[in-house]
Structure formats: C-alpha cells, structure tokens
C-alpha cells in the first residue's frame, strides 16, 4: 500500500468519473479542507498518477482555460505522488 497526501480537487474529479476502483471513501485515511491522505494499492496509485499526468500533459490548451484549477490540482497531485514514492 502507498500512503500519500494529495489535493482534493483532482482526486474528487477522478473519483466522480468512476475511476477509483474501490471508491474514495475506502481509500481515505484522513480528510482535510485542502486534501486527502490516501492508502492506495499499487494499481490505484498507478491509475491516479497516470490520470493526473494526462491532465498535466494536455494542459489548459487541451481541456480549456475553465479547467485551469483542475489542471493545477493534477500537477500538484503528480508532484505529491512522485514525492510519496521516494
């Protein structure tokens, strides 16, 4: 299991699209105003990281400027996940 602190915005979006296999509620260890501490399986960790990287690589140019908050949160999620593996 990977225990990581991540921002809420991107994780909430990820879960709302039905991409959290066992659901967000079962992965949350701690919830704060700004983020979550999640306990993720290796597959869940990879899925979240891949999805966040997709948003970062596409950026606002691909998704539109109205999604800049989501893209910024995805960027912060990538940093948090990569930091959590070191």
JSON list of N, CA and C in Angstrom, two decimals:
[
{"chain": "A", "resi": 1, "resn": "UNK", "atom": "N", "xyz": [0.84, -1.18, 0.00]},
{"chain": "A", "resi": 1, "resn": "UNK", "atom": "CA", "xyz": [0.00, 0.00, 0.00]},
{"chain": "A", "resi": 1, "resn": "UNK", "atom": "C", "xyz": [0.88, 1.25, 0.00]},
{"chain": "A", "resi": 2, "resn": "UNK", "atom": "N", "xyz": [0.40, 2.27, -0.68]},
{"chain": "A", "resi": 2, "resn": "UNK", "atom": "CA", "xyz": [1.05, 3.56, -0.71]},
{"chain": "A", "resi": 2, "resn": "UNK", "atom": "C", "xyz": [0.19, 4.53, 0.09]},
{"chain": "A", "resi": 3, "resn": "UNK", "atom": "N", "xyz": [0.76, 5.22, 1.05]},
{"chain": "A", "resi": 3, "resn": "UNK", "atom": "CA", "xyz": [0.04, 6.24, 1.81]},
{"chain": "A", "resi": 3, "resn": "UNK", "atom": "C", "xyz": [0.60, 7.59, 1.36]},
{"chain": "A", "resi": 4, "resn": "UNK", "atom": "N", "xyz": [-0.28, 8.41, 0.74]},
{"chain": "A", "resi": 4, "resn": "UNK", "atom": "CA", "xyz": [0.14, 9.68, 0.16]},
{"chain": "A", "resi": 4, "resn": "UNK", "atom": "C", "xyz": [-0.86, 10.78, 0.50]},
{"chain": "A", "resi": 5, "resn": "UNK", "atom": "N", "xyz": [-0.36, 12.02, 0.58]},
{"chain": "A", "resi": 5, "resn": "UNK", "atom": "CA", "xyz": [-1.20, 13.20, 0.77]},
{"chain": "A", "resi": 5, "resn": "UNK", "atom": "C", "xyz": [-1.37, 13.85, -0.60]},
{"chain": "A", "resi": 6, "resn": "UNK", "atom": "N", "xyz": [-2.61, 14.06, -1.00]},
{"chain": "A", "resi": 6, "resn": "UNK", "atom": "CA", "xyz": [-2.90, 14.63, -2.32]},
{"chain": "A", "resi": 6, "resn": "UNK", "atom": "C", "xyz": [-3.98, 15.70, -2.21]},
{"chain": "A", "resi": 7, "resn": "UNK", "atom": "N", "xyz": [-4.03, 16.64, -3.18]},
{"chain": "A", "resi": 7, "resn": "UNK", "atom": "CA", "xyz": [-5.06, 17.67, -3.18]},
{"chain": "A", "resi": 7, "resn": "UNK", "atom": "C", "xyz": [-6.44, 17.09, -3.46]},
{"chain": "A", "resi": 8, "resn": "UNK", "atom": "N", "xyz": [-7.46, 17.73, -2.94]},
{"chain": "A", "resi": 8, "resn": "UNK", "atom": "CA", "xyz": [-8.84, 17.23, -3.08]},
{"chain": "A", "resi": 8, "resn": "UNK", "atom": "C", "xyz": [-9.40, 17.40, -4.50]},
{"chain": "A", "resi": 9, "resn": "UNK", "atom": "N", "xyz": [-9.14, 18.52, -5.14]},
{"chain": "A", "resi": 9, "resn": "UNK", "atom": "CA", "xyz": [-9.83, 18.86, -6.40]},
{"chain": "A", "resi": 9, "resn": "UNK", "atom": "C", "xyz": [-9.66, 17.76, -7.43]},
{"chain": "A", "resi": 10, "resn": "UNK", "atom": "N", "xyz": [-8.41, 17.37, -7.71]},
{"chain": "A", "resi": 10, "resn": "UNK", "atom": "CA", "xyz": [-8.21, 16.36, -8.74]},
{"chain": "A", "resi": 10, "resn": "UNK", "atom": "C", "xyz": [-8.72, 14.99, -8.31]},
{"chain": "A", "resi": 11, "resn": "UNK", "atom": "N", "xyz": [-8.50, 14.62, -7.07]},
{"chain": "A", "resi": 11, "resn": "UNK", "atom": "CA", "xyz": [-8.95, 13.31, -6.58]},
{"chain": "A", "resi": 11, "resn": "UNK", "atom": "C", "xyz": [-10.47, 13.22, -6.62]},
{"chain": "A", "resi": 12, "resn": "UNK", "atom": "N", "xyz": [-11.15, 14.30, -6.23]},
{"chain": "A", "resi": 12, "resn": "UNK", "atom": "CA", "xyz": [-12.62, 14.30, -6.30]},
{"chain": "A", "resi": 12, "resn": "UNK", "atom": "C", "xyz": [-13.10, 14.15, -7.74]},
{"chain": "A", "resi": 13, "resn": "UNK", "atom": "N", "xyz": [-12.43, 14.83, -8.68]},
{"chain": "A", "resi": 13, "resn": "UNK", "atom": "CA", "xyz": [-12.79, 14.70, -10.09]},
{"chain": "A", "resi": 13, "resn": "UNK", "atom": "C", "xyz": [-12.53, 13.28, -10.58]},
{"chain": "A", "resi": 14, "resn": "UNK", "atom": "N", "xyz": [-11.40, 12.74, -10.23]},
{"chain": "A", "resi": 14, "resn": "UNK", "atom": "CA", "xyz": [-11.02, 11.38, -10.63]},
{"chain": "A", "resi": 14, "resn": "UNK", "atom": "C", "xyz": [-12.08, 10.38, -10.15]},
{"chain": "A", "resi": 15, "resn": "UNK", "atom": "N", "xyz": [-12.49, 10.53, -8.91]},
{"chain": "A", "resi": 15, "resn": "UNK", "atom": "CA", "xyz": [-13.49, 9.61, -8.35]},
{"chain": "A", "resi": 15, "resn": "UNK", "atom": "C", "xyz": [-14.86, 9.83, -8.98]},
{"chain": "A", "resi": 16, "resn": "UNK", "atom": "N", "xyz": [-15.20, 11.09, -9.28]},
{"chain": "A", "resi": 16, "resn": "UNK", "atom": "CA", "xyz": [-16.51, 11.37, -9.87]},
{"chain": "A", "resi": 16, "resn": "UNK", "atom": "C", "xyz": [-16.67, 10.76, -11.26]},
{"chain": "A", "resi": 17, "resn": "UNK", "atom": "N", "xyz": [-15.55, 10.49, -11.92]},
{"chain": "A", "resi": 17, "resn": "UNK", "atom": "CA", "xyz": [-15.60, 9.84, -13.23]},
{"chain": "A", "resi": 17, "resn": "UNK", "atom": "C", "xyz": [-15.60, 8.31, -13.11]},
{"chain": "A", "resi": 18, "resn": "UNK", "atom": "N", "xyz": [-15.72, 7.81, -11.89]},
{"chain": "A", "resi": 18, "resn": "UNK", "atom": "CA", "xyz": [-15.82, 6.36, -11.67]},
{"chain": "A", "resi": 18, "resn": "UNK", "atom": "C", "xyz": [-14.51, 5.62, -11.83]},
{"chain": "A", "resi": 19, "resn": "UNK", "atom": "N", "xyz": [-13.39, 6.32, -11.61]},
{"chain": "A", "resi": 19, "resn": "UNK", "atom": "CA", "xyz": [-12.09, 5.70, -11.85]},
{"chain": "A", "resi": 19, "resn": "UNK", "atom": "C", "xyz": [-11.45, 5.12, -10.59]},
{"chain": "A", "resi": 20, "resn": "UNK", "atom": "N", "xyz": [-12.03, 5.38, -9.43]},
{"chain": "A", "resi": 20, "resn": "UNK", "atom": "CA", "xyz": [-11.49, 4.80, -8.20]},
{"chain": "A", "resi": 20, "resn": "UNK", "atom": "C", "xyz": [-12.14, 3.43, -8.02]},
{"chain": "A", "resi": 21, "resn": "UNK", "atom": "N", "xyz": [-11.36, 2.40, -8.21]},
{"chain": "A", "resi": 21, "resn": "UNK", "atom": "CA", "xyz": [-11.88, 1.03, -8.22]},
{"chain": "A", "resi": 21, "resn": "UNK", "atom": "C", "xyz": [-12.72, 0.68, -6.99]},
{"chain": "A", "resi": 22, "resn": "UNK", "atom": "N", "xyz": [-12.21, 0.97, -5.81]},
{"chain": "A", "resi": 22, "resn": "UNK", "atom": "CA", "xyz": [-12.95, 0.60, -4.60]},
{"chain": "A", "resi": 22, "resn": "UNK", "atom": "C", "xyz": [-13.63, 1.80, -3.96]},
{"chain": "A", "resi": 23, "resn": "UNK", "atom": "N", "xyz": [-13.57, 2.93, -4.64]},
{"chain": "A", "resi": 23, "resn": "UNK", "atom": "CA", "xyz": [-14.23, 4.12, -4.13]},
{"chain": "A", "resi": 23, "resn": "UNK", "atom": "C", "xyz": [-13.34, 4.93, -3.21]},
{"chain": "A", "resi": 24, "resn": "UNK", "atom": "N", "xyz": [-13.55, 6.20, -3.23]},
{"chain": "A", "resi": 24, "resn": "UNK", "atom": "CA", "xyz": [-12.72, 7.11, -2.45]},
{"chain": "A", "resi": 24, "resn": "UNK", "atom": "C", "xyz": [-12.87, 6.88, -0.95]},
{"chain": "A", "resi": 25, "resn": "UNK", "atom": "N", "xyz": [-14.06, 6.64, -0.50]},
{"chain": "A", "resi": 25, "resn": "UNK", "atom": "CA", "xyz": [-14.31, 6.50, 0.95]},
{"chain": "A", "resi": 25, "resn": "UNK", "atom": "C", "xyz": [-13.44, 5.42, 1.58]},
{"chain": "A", "resi": 26, "resn": "UNK", "atom": "N", "xyz": [-13.23, 4.33, 0.88]},
{"chain": "A", "resi": 26, "resn": "UNK", "atom": "CA", "xyz": [-12.44, 3.25, 1.45]},
{"chain": "A", "resi": 26, "resn": "UNK", "atom": "C", "xyz": [-10.93, 3.50, 1.37]},
{"chain": "A", "resi": 27, "resn": "UNK", "atom": "N", "xyz": [-10.51, 4.47, 0.56]},
{"chain": "A", "resi": 27, "resn": "UNK", "atom": "CA", "xyz": [-9.08, 4.78, 0.43]},
{"chain": "A", "resi": 27, "resn": "UNK", "atom": "C", "xyz": [-8.64, 5.91, 1.35]},
{"chain": "A", "resi": 28, "resn": "UNK", "atom": "N", "xyz": [-9.58, 6.71, 1.84]},
{"chain": "A", "resi": 28, "resn": "UNK", "atom": "CA", "xyz": [-9.24, 7.87, 2.65]},
{"chain": "A", "resi": 28, "resn": "UNK", "atom": "C", "xyz": [-8.82, 7.46, 4.06]},
{"chain": "A", "resi": 29, "resn": "UNK", "atom": "N", "xyz": [-7.64, 7.91, 4.45]},
{"chain": "A", "resi": 29, "resn": "UNK", "atom": "CA", "xyz": [-7.13, 7.71, 5.80]},
{"chain": "A", "resi": 29, "resn": "UNK", "atom": "C", "xyz": [-7.44, 8.95, 6.63]},
{"chain": "A", "resi": 30, "resn": "UNK", "atom": "N", "xyz": [-7.27, 10.12, 5.99]},
{"chain": "A", "resi": 30, "resn": "UNK", "atom": "CA", "xyz": [-7.51, 11.40, 6.66]},
{"chain": "A", "resi": 30, "resn": "UNK", "atom": "C", "xyz": [-8.02, 12.39, 5.62]},
{"chain": "A", "resi": 31, "resn": "UNK", "atom": "N", "xyz": [-8.95, 13.24, 6.04]},
{"chain": "A", "resi": 31, "resn": "UNK", "atom": "CA", "xyz": [-9.53, 14.25, 5.16]},
{"chain": "A", "resi": 31, "resn": "UNK", "atom": "C", "xyz": [-9.32, 15.62, 5.79]},
{"chain": "A", "resi": 32, "resn": "UNK", "atom": "N", "xyz": [-8.78, 16.56, 4.99]},
{"chain": "A", "resi": 32, "resn": "UNK", "atom": "CA", "xyz": [-8.63, 17.94, 5.44]},
{"chain": "A", "resi": 32, "resn": "UNK", "atom": "C", "xyz": [-9.34, 18.84, 4.44]},
{"chain": "A", "resi": 33, "resn": "UNK", "atom": "N", "xyz": [-9.37, 20.13, 4.73]},
{"chain": "A", "resi": 33, "resn": "UNK", "atom": "CA", "xyz": [-10.01, 21.08, 3.83]},
{"chain": "A", "resi": 33, "resn": "UNK", "atom": "C", "xyz": [-9.33, 21.08, 2.45]},
{"chain": "A", "resi": 34, "resn": "UNK", "atom": "N", "xyz": [-8.03, 20.95, 2.43]},
{"chain": "A", "resi": 34, "resn": "UNK", "atom": "CA", "xyz": [-7.27, 21.05, 1.18]},
{"chain": "A", "resi": 34, "resn": "UNK", "atom": "C", "xyz": [-6.98, 19.71, 0.51]},
{"chain": "A", "resi": 35, "resn": "UNK", "atom": "N", "xyz": [-7.00, 18.62, 1.25]},
{"chain": "A", "resi": 35, "resn": "UNK", "atom": "CA", "xyz": [-6.59, 17.37, 0.63]},
{"chain": "A", "resi": 35, "resn": "UNK", "atom": "C", "xyz": [-7.00, 16.13, 1.39]},
{"chain": "A", "resi": 36, "resn": "UNK", "atom": "N", "xyz": [-6.48, 15.04, 0.88]},
{"chain": "A", "resi": 36, "resn": "UNK", "atom": "CA", "xyz": [-6.73, 13.72, 1.46]},
{"chain": "A", "resi": 36, "resn": "UNK", "atom": "C", "xyz": [-5.40, 13.04, 1.73]},
{"chain": "A", "resi": 37, "resn": "UNK", "atom": "N", "xyz": [-5.38, 12.21, 2.72]},
{"chain": "A", "resi": 37, "resn": "UNK", "atom": "CA", "xyz": [-4.33, 11.22, 2.87]},
{"chain": "A", "resi": 37, "resn": "UNK", "atom": "C", "xyz": [-4.97, 9.92, 2.46]},
{"chain": "A", "resi": 38, "resn": "UNK", "atom": "N", "xyz": [-4.41, 9.31, 1.42]},
{"chain": "A", "resi": 38, "resn": "UNK", "atom": "CA", "xyz": [-5.00, 8.09, 0.85]},
{"chain": "A", "resi": 38, "resn": "UNK", "atom": "C", "xyz": [-4.09, 6.90, 1.06]},
{"chain": "A", "resi": 39, "resn": "UNK", "atom": "N", "xyz": [-4.68, 5.75, 1.25]},
{"chain": "A", "resi": 39, "resn": "UNK", "atom": "CA", "xyz": [-3.98, 4.48, 1.27]},
{"chain": "A", "resi": 39, "resn": "UNK", "atom": "C", "xyz": [-4.37, 3.76, -0.02]},
{"chain": "A", "resi": 40, "resn": "UNK", "atom": "N", "xyz": [-3.41, 3.69, -0.94]},
{"chain": "A", "resi": 40, "resn": "UNK", "atom": "CA", "xyz": [-3.70, 3.16, -2.28]},
{"chain": "A", "resi": 40, "resn": "UNK", "atom": "C", "xyz": [-2.95, 1.87, -2.55]},
{"chain": "A", "resi": 41, "resn": "UNK", "atom": "N", "xyz": [-3.60, 0.97, -3.26]},
{"chain": "A", "resi": 41, "resn": "UNK", "atom": "CA", "xyz": [-2.92, -0.22, -3.76]},
{"chain": "A", "resi": 41, "resn": "UNK", "atom": "C", "xyz": [-1.99, 0.23, -4.89]},
{"chain": "A", "resi": 42, "resn": "UNK", "atom": "N", "xyz": [-1.02, -0.59, -5.26]},
{"chain": "A", "resi": 42, "resn": "UNK", "atom": "CA", "xyz": [-0.15, -0.21, -6.38]},
{"chain": "A", "resi": 42, "resn": "UNK", "atom": "C", "xyz": [-0.94, 0.10, -7.67]},
{"chain": "A", "resi": 43, "resn": "UNK", "atom": "N", "xyz": [-1.99, -0.65, -7.95]},
{"chain": "A", "resi": 43, "resn": "UNK", "atom": "CA", "xyz": [-2.80, -0.38, -9.15]},
{"chain": "A", "resi": 43, "resn": "UNK", "atom": "C", "xyz": [-3.54, 0.94, -9.05]},
{"chain": "A", "resi": 44, "resn": "UNK", "atom": "N", "xyz": [-4.09, 1.25, -7.89]},
{"chain": "A", "resi": 44, "resn": "UNK", "atom": "CA", "xyz": [-4.78, 2.52, -7.69]},
{"chain": "A", "resi": 44, "resn": "UNK", "atom": "C", "xyz": [-3.81, 3.69, -7.79]},
{"chain": "A", "resi": 45, "resn": "UNK", "atom": "N", "xyz": [-2.63, 3.50, -7.21]},
{"chain": "A", "resi": 45, "resn": "UNK", "atom": "CA", "xyz": [-1.59, 4.53, -7.27]},
{"chain": "A", "resi": 45, "resn": "UNK", "atom": "C", "xyz": [-1.23, 4.83, -8.73]},
{"chain": "A", "resi": 46, "resn": "UNK", "atom": "N", "xyz": [-0.98, 3.79, -9.51]},
{"chain": "A", "resi": 46, "resn": "UNK", "atom": "CA", "xyz": [-0.62, 3.96, -10.93]},
{"chain": "A", "resi": 46, "resn": "UNK", "atom": "C", "xyz": [-1.74, 4.63, -11.70]},
{"chain": "A", "resi": 47, "resn": "UNK", "atom": "N", "xyz": [-2.98, 4.21, -11.46]},
{"chain": "A", "resi": 47, "resn": "UNK", "atom": "CA", "xyz": [-4.14, 4.78, -12.15]},
{"chain": "A", "resi": 47, "resn": "UNK", "atom": "C", "xyz": [-4.27, 6.27, -11.87]},
{"chain": "A", "resi": 48, "resn": "UNK", "atom": "N", "xyz": [-4.16, 6.65, -10.60]},
{"chain": "A", "resi": 48, "resn": "UNK", "atom": "CA", "xyz": [-4.27, 8.06, -10.23]},
{"chain": "A", "resi": 48, "resn": "UNK", "atom": "C", "xyz": [-3.13, 8.87, -10.83]},
{"chain": "A", "resi": 49, "resn": "UNK", "atom": "N", "xyz": [-1.93, 8.35, -10.78]},
{"chain": "A", "resi": 49, "resn": "UNK", "atom": "CA", "xyz": [-0.77, 9.04, -11.33]},
{"chain": "A", "resi": 49, "resn": "UNK", "atom": "C", "xyz": [-0.89, 9.18, -12.85]},
{"chain": "A", "resi": 50, "resn": "UNK", "atom": "N", "xyz": [-1.27, 8.13, -13.53]},
{"chain": "A", "resi": 50, "resn": "UNK", "atom": "CA", "xyz": [-1.44, 8.20, -15.00]},
{"chain": "A", "resi": 50, "resn": "UNK", "atom": "C", "xyz": [-2.51, 9.21, -15.39]},
{"chain": "A", "resi": 51, "resn": "UNK", "atom": "N", "xyz": [-3.63, 9.22, -14.67]},
{"chain": "A", "resi": 51, "resn": "UNK", "atom": "CA", "xyz": [-4.71, 10.14, -14.98]},
{"chain": "A", "resi": 51, "resn": "UNK", "atom": "C", "xyz": [-4.26, 11.58, -14.74]},
{"chain": "A", "resi": 52, "resn": "UNK", "atom": "N", "xyz": [-3.58, 11.84, -13.63]},
{"chain": "A", "resi": 52, "resn": "UNK", "atom": "CA", "xyz": [-3.10, 13.19, -13.34]},
{"chain": "A", "resi": 52, "resn": "UNK", "atom": "C", "xyz": [-2.08, 13.63, -14.39]},
{"chain": "A", "resi": 53, "resn": "UNK", "atom": "N", "xyz": [-1.19, 12.76, -14.79]},
{"chain": "A", "resi": 53, "resn": "UNK", "atom": "CA", "xyz": [-0.21, 13.11, -15.83]},
{"chain": "A", "resi": 53, "resn": "UNK", "atom": "C", "xyz": [-0.90, 13.45, -17.15]},
{"chain": "A", "resi": 54, "resn": "UNK", "atom": "N", "xyz": [-1.97, 12.75, -17.47]},
{"chain": "A", "resi": 54, "resn": "UNK", "atom": "CA", "xyz": [-2.73, 13.03, -18.69]},
{"chain": "A", "resi": 54, "resn": "UNK", "atom": "C", "xyz": [-3.24, 14.47, -18.68]},
{"chain": "A", "resi": 55, "resn": "UNK", "atom": "N", "xyz": [-3.76, 14.91, -17.56]},
{"chain": "A", "resi": 55, "resn": "UNK", "atom": "CA", "xyz": [-4.25, 16.29, -17.45]},
{"chain": "A", "resi": 55, "resn": "UNK", "atom": "C", "xyz": [-3.12, 17.29, -17.51]},
{"chain": "A", "resi": 56, "resn": "UNK", "atom": "N", "xyz": [-2.00, 16.97, -16.87]},
{"chain": "A", "resi": 56, "resn": "UNK", "atom": "CA", "xyz": [-0.85, 17.87, -16.88]},
{"chain": "A", "resi": 56, "resn": "UNK", "atom": "C", "xyz": [-0.30, 18.01, -18.29]},
{"chain": "A", "resi": 57, "resn": "UNK", "atom": "N", "xyz": [-0.14, 16.90, -19.00]},
{"chain": "A", "resi": 57, "resn": "UNK", "atom": "CA", "xyz": [0.41, 16.93, -20.35]},
{"chain": "A", "resi": 57, "resn": "UNK", "atom": "C", "xyz": [-0.52, 17.65, -21.33]},
{"chain": "A", "resi": 58, "resn": "UNK", "atom": "N", "xyz": [-1.82, 17.47, -21.17]},
{"chain": "A", "resi": 58, "resn": "UNK", "atom": "CA", "xyz": [-2.78, 18.14, -22.05]},
{"chain": "A", "resi": 58, "resn": "UNK", "atom": "C", "xyz": [-2.91, 19.61, -21.73]},
{"chain": "A", "resi": 59, "resn": "UNK", "atom": "N", "xyz": [-2.85, 19.91, -20.46]},
{"chain": "A", "resi": 59, "resn": "UNK", "atom": "CA", "xyz": [-2.91, 21.29, -20.00]},
{"chain": "A", "resi": 59, "resn": "UNK", "atom": "C", "xyz": [-4.19, 22.01, -20.40]},
{"chain": "A", "resi": 60, "resn": "UNK", "atom": "N", "xyz": [-4.21, 23.28, -20.13]},
{"chain": "A", "resi": 60, "resn": "UNK", "atom": "CA", "xyz": [-5.38, 24.11, -20.43]},
{"chain": "A", "resi": 60, "resn": "UNK", "atom": "C", "xyz": [-5.61, 24.24, -21.93]},
{"chain": "A", "resi": 61, "resn": "UNK", "atom": "N", "xyz": [-4.54, 24.09, -22.71]},
{"chain": "A", "resi": 61, "resn": "UNK", "atom": "CA", "xyz": [-4.68, 24.17, -24.16]},
{"chain": "A", "resi": 61, "resn": "UNK", "atom": "C", "xyz": [-5.61, 23.06, -24.68]},
{"chain": "A", "resi": 62, "resn": "UNK", "atom": "N", "xyz": [-5.52, 21.91, -24.07]},
{"chain": "A", "resi": 62, "resn": "UNK", "atom": "CA", "xyz": [-6.34, 20.77, -24.50]},
{"chain": "A", "resi": 62, "resn": "UNK", "atom": "C", "xyz": [-7.72, 20.77, -23.84]},
{"chain": "A", "resi": 63, "resn": "UNK", "atom": "N", "xyz": [-7.77, 21.08, -22.55]},
{"chain": "A", "resi": 63, "resn": "UNK", "atom": "CA", "xyz": [-9.03, 20.97, -21.80]},
{"chain": "A", "resi": 63, "resn": "UNK", "atom": "C", "xyz": [-9.80, 22.27, -21.73]},
{"chain": "A", "resi": 64, "resn": "UNK", "atom": "N", "xyz": [-9.15, 23.38, -22.00]},
{"chain": "A", "resi": 64, "resn": "UNK", "atom": "CA", "xyz": [-9.80, 24.69, -21.92]},
{"chain": "A", "resi": 64, "resn": "UNK", "atom": "C", "xyz": [-9.43, 25.40, -20.64]},
{"chain": "A", "resi": 65, "resn": "UNK", "atom": "N", "xyz": [-9.41, 26.71, -20.72]},
{"chain": "A", "resi": 65, "resn": "UNK", "atom": "CA", "xyz": [-8.98, 27.52, -19.57]},
{"chain": "A", "resi": 65, "resn": "UNK", "atom": "C", "xyz": [-9.93, 27.41, -18.39]},
{"chain": "A", "resi": 66, "resn": "UNK", "atom": "N", "xyz": [-11.17, 27.01, -18.62]},
{"chain": "A", "resi": 66, "resn": "UNK", "atom": "CA", "xyz": [-12.09, 26.86, -17.49]},
{"chain": "A", "resi": 66, "resn": "UNK", "atom": "C", "xyz": [-11.68, 25.69, -16.59]},
{"chain": "A", "resi": 67, "resn": "UNK", "atom": "N", "xyz": [-10.76, 24.85, -17.07]},
{"chain": "A", "resi": 67, "resn": "UNK", "atom": "CA", "xyz": [-10.28, 23.71, -16.28]},
{"chain": "A", "resi": 67, "resn": "UNK", "atom": "C", "xyz": [-8.90, 23.97, -15.66]},
{"chain": "A", "resi": 68, "resn": "UNK", "atom": "N", "xyz": [-8.48, 25.22, -15.63]},
{"chain": "A", "resi": 68, "resn": "UNK", "atom": "CA", "xyz": [-7.13, 25.51, -15.13]},
{"chain": "A", "resi": 68, "resn": "UNK", "atom": "C", "xyz": [-6.96, 25.09, -13.67]},
{"chain": "A", "resi": 69, "resn": "UNK", "atom": "N", "xyz": [-8.01, 25.19, -12.86]},
{"chain": "A", "resi": 69, "resn": "UNK", "atom": "CA", "xyz": [-7.91, 24.74, -11.47]},
{"chain": "A", "resi": 69, "resn": "UNK", "atom": "C", "xyz": [-7.71, 23.24, -11.37]},
{"chain": "A", "resi": 70, "resn": "UNK", "atom": "N", "xyz": [-8.41, 22.50, -12.23]},
{"chain": "A", "resi": 70, "resn": "UNK", "atom": "CA", "xyz": [-8.26, 21.05, -12.26]},
{"chain": "A", "resi": 70, "resn": "UNK", "atom": "C", "xyz": [-6.88, 20.65, -12.75]},
{"chain": "A", "resi": 71, "resn": "UNK", "atom": "N", "xyz": [-6.39, 21.35, -13.77]},
{"chain": "A", "resi": 71, "resn": "UNK", "atom": "CA", "xyz": [-5.05, 21.06, -14.30]},
{"chain": "A", "resi": 71, "resn": "UNK", "atom": "C", "xyz": [-3.99, 21.37, -13.24]},
{"chain": "A", "resi": 72, "resn": "UNK", "atom": "N", "xyz": [-4.14, 22.48, -12.53]},
{"chain": "A", "resi": 72, "resn": "UNK", "atom": "CA", "xyz": [-3.20, 22.82, -11.46]},
{"chain": "A", "resi": 72, "resn": "UNK", "atom": "C", "xyz": [-3.24, 21.78, -10.35]},
{"chain": "A", "resi": 73, "resn": "UNK", "atom": "N", "xyz": [-4.42, 21.30, -10.01]},
{"chain": "A", "resi": 73, "resn": "UNK", "atom": "CA", "xyz": [-4.55, 20.27, -9.00]},
{"chain": "A", "resi": 73, "resn": "UNK", "atom": "C", "xyz": [-3.94, 18.96, -9.47]},
{"chain": "A", "resi": 74, "resn": "UNK", "atom": "N", "xyz": [-4.09, 18.66, -10.75]},
{"chain": "A", "resi": 74, "resn": "UNK", "atom": "CA", "xyz": [-3.47, 17.45, -11.31]},
{"chain": "A", "resi": 74, "resn": "UNK", "atom": "C", "xyz": [-1.95, 17.56, -11.21]},
{"chain": "A", "resi": 75, "resn": "UNK", "atom": "N", "xyz": [-1.42, 18.74, -11.50]},
{"chain": "A", "resi": 75, "resn": "UNK", "atom": "CA", "xyz": [0.03, 18.95, -11.41]},
{"chain": "A", "resi": 75, "resn": "UNK", "atom": "C", "xyz": [0.50, 18.74, -9.96]},
{"chain": "A", "resi": 76, "resn": "UNK", "atom": "N", "xyz": [-0.24, 19.28, -9.01]},
{"chain": "A", "resi": 76, "resn": "UNK", "atom": "CA", "xyz": [0.10, 19.10, -7.60]},
{"chain": "A", "resi": 76, "resn": "UNK", "atom": "C", "xyz": [-0.03, 17.63, -7.18]},
{"chain": "A", "resi": 77, "resn": "UNK", "atom": "N", "xyz": [-1.01, 16.93, -7.76]},
{"chain": "A", "resi": 77, "resn": "UNK", "atom": "CA", "xyz": [-1.19, 15.51, -7.46]},
{"chain": "A", "resi": 77, "resn": "UNK", "atom": "C", "xyz": [0.00, 14.70, -7.96]},
{"chain": "A", "resi": 78, "resn": "UNK", "atom": "N", "xyz": [0.47, 15.00, -9.18]},
{"chain": "A", "resi": 78, "resn": "UNK", "atom": "CA", "xyz": [1.64, 14.30, -9.71]},
{"chain": "A", "resi": 78, "resn": "UNK", "atom": "C", "xyz": [2.84, 14.52, -8.79]},
{"chain": "A", "resi": 79, "resn": "UNK", "atom": "N", "xyz": [3.06, 15.76, -8.39]},
{"chain": "A", "resi": 79, "resn": "UNK", "atom": "CA", "xyz": [4.19, 16.06, -7.50]},
{"chain": "A", "resi": 79, "resn": "UNK", "atom": "C", "xyz": [4.07, 15.30, -6.18]},
{"chain": "A", "resi": 80, "resn": "UNK", "atom": "N", "xyz": [2.87, 15.29, -5.62]},
{"chain": "A", "resi": 80, "resn": "UNK", "atom": "CA", "xyz": [2.65, 14.61, -4.35]},
{"chain": "A", "resi": 80, "resn": "UNK", "atom": "C", "xyz": [2.87, 13.10, -4.48]},
{"chain": "A", "resi": 81, "resn": "UNK", "atom": "N", "xyz": [2.38, 12.51, -5.55]},
{"chain": "A", "resi": 81, "resn": "UNK", "atom": "CA", "xyz": [2.53, 11.06, -5.75]},
{"chain": "A", "resi": 81, "resn": "UNK", "atom": "C", "xyz": [3.99, 10.70, -6.00]},
{"chain": "A", "resi": 82, "resn": "UNK", "atom": "N", "xyz": [4.68, 11.51, -6.82]},
{"chain": "A", "resi": 82, "resn": "UNK", "atom": "CA", "xyz": [6.09, 11.23, -7.09]},
{"chain": "A", "resi": 82, "resn": "UNK", "atom": "C", "xyz": [6.92, 11.41, -5.82]},
{"chain": "A", "resi": 83, "resn": "UNK", "atom": "N", "xyz": [6.60, 12.40, -5.02]},
{"chain": "A", "resi": 83, "resn": "UNK", "atom": "CA", "xyz": [7.30, 12.61, -3.75]},
{"chain": "A", "resi": 83, "resn": "UNK", "atom": "C", "xyz": [7.05, 11.45, -2.80]},
{"chain": "A", "resi": 84, "resn": "UNK", "atom": "N", "xyz": [5.84, 10.90, -2.84]},
{"chain": "A", "resi": 84, "resn": "UNK", "atom": "CA", "xyz": [5.48, 9.80, -1.96]},
{"chain": "A", "resi": 84, "resn": "UNK", "atom": "C", "xyz": [6.19, 8.50, -2.26]},
{"chain": "A", "resi": 85, "resn": "UNK", "atom": "N", "xyz": [6.79, 8.38, -3.44]},
{"chain": "A", "resi": 85, "resn": "UNK", "atom": "CA", "xyz": [7.46, 7.14, -3.80]},
{"chain": "A", "resi": 85, "resn": "UNK", "atom": "C", "xyz": [8.96, 7.20, -3.55]},
{"chain": "A", "resi": 86, "resn": "UNK", "atom": "N", "xyz": [9.46, 8.34, -3.08]},
{"chain": "A", "resi": 86, "resn": "UNK", "atom": "CA", "xyz": [10.91, 8.48, -2.86]},
{"chain": "A", "resi": 86, "resn": "UNK", "atom": "C", "xyz": [11.28, 8.22, -1.43]}
]
